Structure formats: C-alpha cells, structure tokens
mmCIF file of C-alpha atoms in Angstrom:
data_model
loop_
_atom_site.group_PDB
_atom_site.id
_atom_site.type_symbol
_atom_site.label_atom_id
_atom_site.label_comp_id
_atom_site.label_asym_id
_atom_site.label_seq_id
_atom_site.Cartn_x
_atom_site.Cartn_y
_atom_site.Cartn_z
ATOM 1 C CA UNK A 1 97.773 89.096 33.745
ATOM 2 C CA UNK A 2 99.244 85.667 33.249
ATOM 3 C CA UNK A 3 98.961 82.620 35.456
ATOM 4 C CA UNK A 4 102.042 80.528 35.961
ATOM 5 C CA UNK A 5 101.922 76.737 35.666
ATOM 6 C CA UNK A 6 103.086 76.456 39.276
ATOM 7 C CA UNK A 7 100.066 78.432 40.436
ATOM 8 C CA UNK A 8 97.736 76.175 38.446
ATOM 9 C CA UNK A 9 99.283 73.068 40.034
ATOM 10 C CA UNK A 10 98.914 74.604 43.487
ATOM 11 C CA UNK A 11 95.292 75.464 42.712
ATOM 12 C CA UNK A 12 94.495 71.958 41.455
ATOM 13 C CA UNK A 13 96.320 70.351 44.386
ATOM 14 C CA UNK A 14 94.466 72.531 46.885
ATOM 15 C CA UNK A 15 91.147 71.637 45.286
ATOM 16 C CA UNK A 16 91.937 67.913 45.470
ATOM 17 C CA UNK A 17 93.136 68.118 49.077
ATOM 18 C CA UNK A 18 89.958 69.997 50.006
ATOM 19 C CA UNK A 19 87.643 67.716 48.041
ATOM 20 C CA UNK A 20 88.928 64.335 49.253
ATOM 21 C CA UNK A 21 88.128 64.697 52.981
ATOM 22 C CA UNK A 22 84.644 65.940 52.124
ATOM 23 C CA UNK A 23 83.638 63.398 49.505
ATOM 24 C CA UNK A 24 85.466 60.224 50.544
ATOM 25 C CA UNK A 25 83.564 59.706 53.826
ATOM 26 C CA UNK A 26 80.278 60.466 52.077
ATOM 27 C CA UNK A 27 81.022 57.932 49.352
ATOM 28 C CA UNK A 28 82.017 55.263 51.886
ATOM 29 C CA UNK A 29 79.082 55.817 54.242
ATOM 30 C CA UNK A 30 76.535 55.912 51.418
ATOM 31 C CA UNK A 31 77.510 52.356 50.404
ATOM 32 C CA UNK A 32 77.267 50.962 53.942
ATOM 33 C CA UNK A 33 73.979 50.150 55.647
ATOM 34 C CA UNK A 34 74.227 51.676 59.107
ATOM 35 C CA UNK A 35 72.536 49.999 62.060
ATOM 36 C CA UNK A 36 69.413 51.730 63.367
ATOM 37 C CA UNK A 37 71.086 53.105 66.503
ATOM 38 C CA UNK A 38 73.949 54.621 64.455
ATOM 39 C CA UNK A 39 71.586 56.285 61.986
ATOM 40 C CA UNK A 40 69.476 57.605 64.861
ATOM 41 C CA UNK A 41 72.585 59.000 66.586
ATOM 42 C CA UNK A 42 73.995 60.580 63.423
ATOM 43 C CA UNK A 43 70.673 62.291 62.707
ATOM 44 C CA UNK A 44 71.334 64.609 65.683
ATOM 45 C CA UNK A 45 74.964 65.457 64.891
ATOM 46 C CA UNK A 46 74.284 68.545 62.684
ATOM 47 C CA UNK A 47 72.063 70.063 65.382
ATOM 48 C CA UNK A 48 74.674 69.399 68.064
ATOM 49 C CA UNK A 49 77.457 70.930 65.970
ATOM 50 C CA UNK A 50 75.370 74.016 65.161
ATOM 51 C CA UNK A 51 74.420 74.422 68.825
ATOM 52 C CA UNK A 52 78.064 74.270 69.883
ATOM 53 C CA UNK A 53 79.091 76.836 67.264
ATOM 54 C CA UNK A 54 76.283 79.242 68.141
ATOM 55 C CA UNK A 55 76.857 78.911 71.891
ATOM 56 C CA UNK A 56 80.590 79.522 71.503
ATOM 57 C CA UNK A 57 80.125 82.606 69.347
ATOM 58 C CA UNK A 58 77.378 83.975 71.595
ATOM 59 C CA UNK A 59 78.923 83.442 74.990
ATOM 60 C CA UNK A 60 82.614 84.062 74.369
ATOM 61 C CA UNK A 61 84.689 86.752 72.734
ATOM 62 C CA UNK A 62 88.016 85.114 72.068
ATOM 63 C CA UNK A 63 89.303 83.895 75.423
ATOM 64 C CA UNK A 64 86.890 85.848 77.635
ATOM 65 C CA UNK A 65 83.205 85.489 78.443
ATOM 66 C CA UNK A 66 80.902 88.150 77.020
ATOM 67 C CA UNK A 67 79.354 90.489 79.589
ATOM 68 C CA UNK A 68 75.540 90.210 80.010
ATOM 69 C CA UNK A 69 74.946 93.640 78.450
ATOM 70 C CA UNK A 70 76.810 92.838 75.225
ATOM 71 C CA UNK A 71 74.754 93.905 72.159
ATOM 72 C CA UNK A 72 75.764 90.761 70.258
ATOM 73 C CA UNK A 73 74.252 88.632 72.982
ATOM 74 C CA UNK A 74 70.988 90.554 72.996
ATOM 75 C CA UNK A 75 70.755 90.528 69.184
ATOM 76 C CA UNK A 76 70.439 86.752 69.394
ATOM 77 C CA UNK A 77 66.913 86.839 70.812
ATOM 78 C CA UNK A 78 65.108 88.650 67.953
ATOM 79 C CA UNK A 79 67.140 86.599 65.497
ATOM 80 C CA UNK A 80 66.038 83.371 67.176
ATOM 81 C CA UNK A 81 62.422 84.530 67.133
ATOM 82 C CA UNK A 82 62.571 85.234 63.392
ATOM 83 C CA UNK A 83 64.248 81.886 62.758
ATOM 84 C CA UNK A 84 61.615 79.953 64.704
ATOM 85 C CA UNK A 85 58.674 81.833 63.205
ATOM 86 C CA UNK A 86 59.736 81.928 59.557
ATOM 87 C CA UNK A 87 62.161 78.999 59.127
ATOM 88 C CA UNK A 88 63.831 81.164 56.477
ATOM 89 C CA UNK A 89 67.614 81.437 56.424
ATOM 90 C CA UNK A 90 67.540 84.708 54.491
ATOM 91 C CA UNK A 91 65.113 86.399 56.897
ATOM 92 C CA UNK A 92 67.049 85.051 59.882
ATOM 93 C CA UNK A 93 70.349 86.472 58.599
ATOM 94 C CA UNK A 94 68.710 89.824 57.800
ATOM 95 C CA UNK A 95 67.105 89.946 61.261
ATOM 96 C CA UNK A 96 70.423 89.102 62.918
ATOM 97 C CA UNK A 97 72.378 91.733 61.028
ATOM 98 C CA UNK A 98 69.709 94.387 61.574
ATOM 99 C CA UNK A 99 69.266 93.665 65.266
ATOM 100 C CA UNK A 100 73.039 93.621 65.855
ATOM 101 C CA UNK A 101 73.453 96.892 63.970
ATOM 102 C CA UNK A 102 70.533 98.522 65.769
ATOM 103 C CA UNK A 103 71.687 97.419 69.191
ATOM 104 C CA UNK A 104 75.267 98.436 68.401
ATOM 105 C CA UNK A 105 74.007 101.869 67.363
ATOM 106 C CA UNK A 106 71.795 102.278 70.438
ATOM 107 C CA UNK A 107 74.337 101.093 72.998
#
C-alpha cells in the first residue's frame, strides 16, 4: 500500500487546521494576566459546557424529547451515583454502559 504525496499534504494540512484553533487561544491567554472576575467566570465554563452536553443527550433524541420511560434516561441515575461516589471516569463509563445495557435488555 502506497501513500500519495497529495494524501500526505492533505493529512498535514488537516493537522495544522485542527491544531491552530486549539493551541493559539491557549498560547495567547497563557501570556495575558486575566482580571479576577474573568478568571472566576472562566473557571465555571467547563462545568457549564458539560452540563449542557449531558442535558441535551439525556433529554432529547434528535429533534424530539425523550419519553419519561426511556431506558437511556433511567440509566443516567446509577451512572451519576457511581460518578459522585467514586470520582473515577473509568468506573463511571463502565457503570453507564452496564446500566444502559441492562435497562435496554429488561425493557
């Protein structure tokens, strides 16, 4: 199997285009001293983004709301309990997959 030069250029270009928007803001912000209120505000951004992503995936299925008896919705509760008790990403993912599979099998 051979790789054409065009493919290599596309691969390198894609890597650069992906890397620049991720590293450039980090490099610029790390050199600037943010005011206290900005640093305090930005501290909560990852939690807000994660909450929005989880809520969207839990409560909606594409364009429609999930029904209350949906197994994916009920699998959230044991997963949340494991996450809060263990603070382990691996155990949380395993609990989520197992509870979703078990509830999907039972329902």
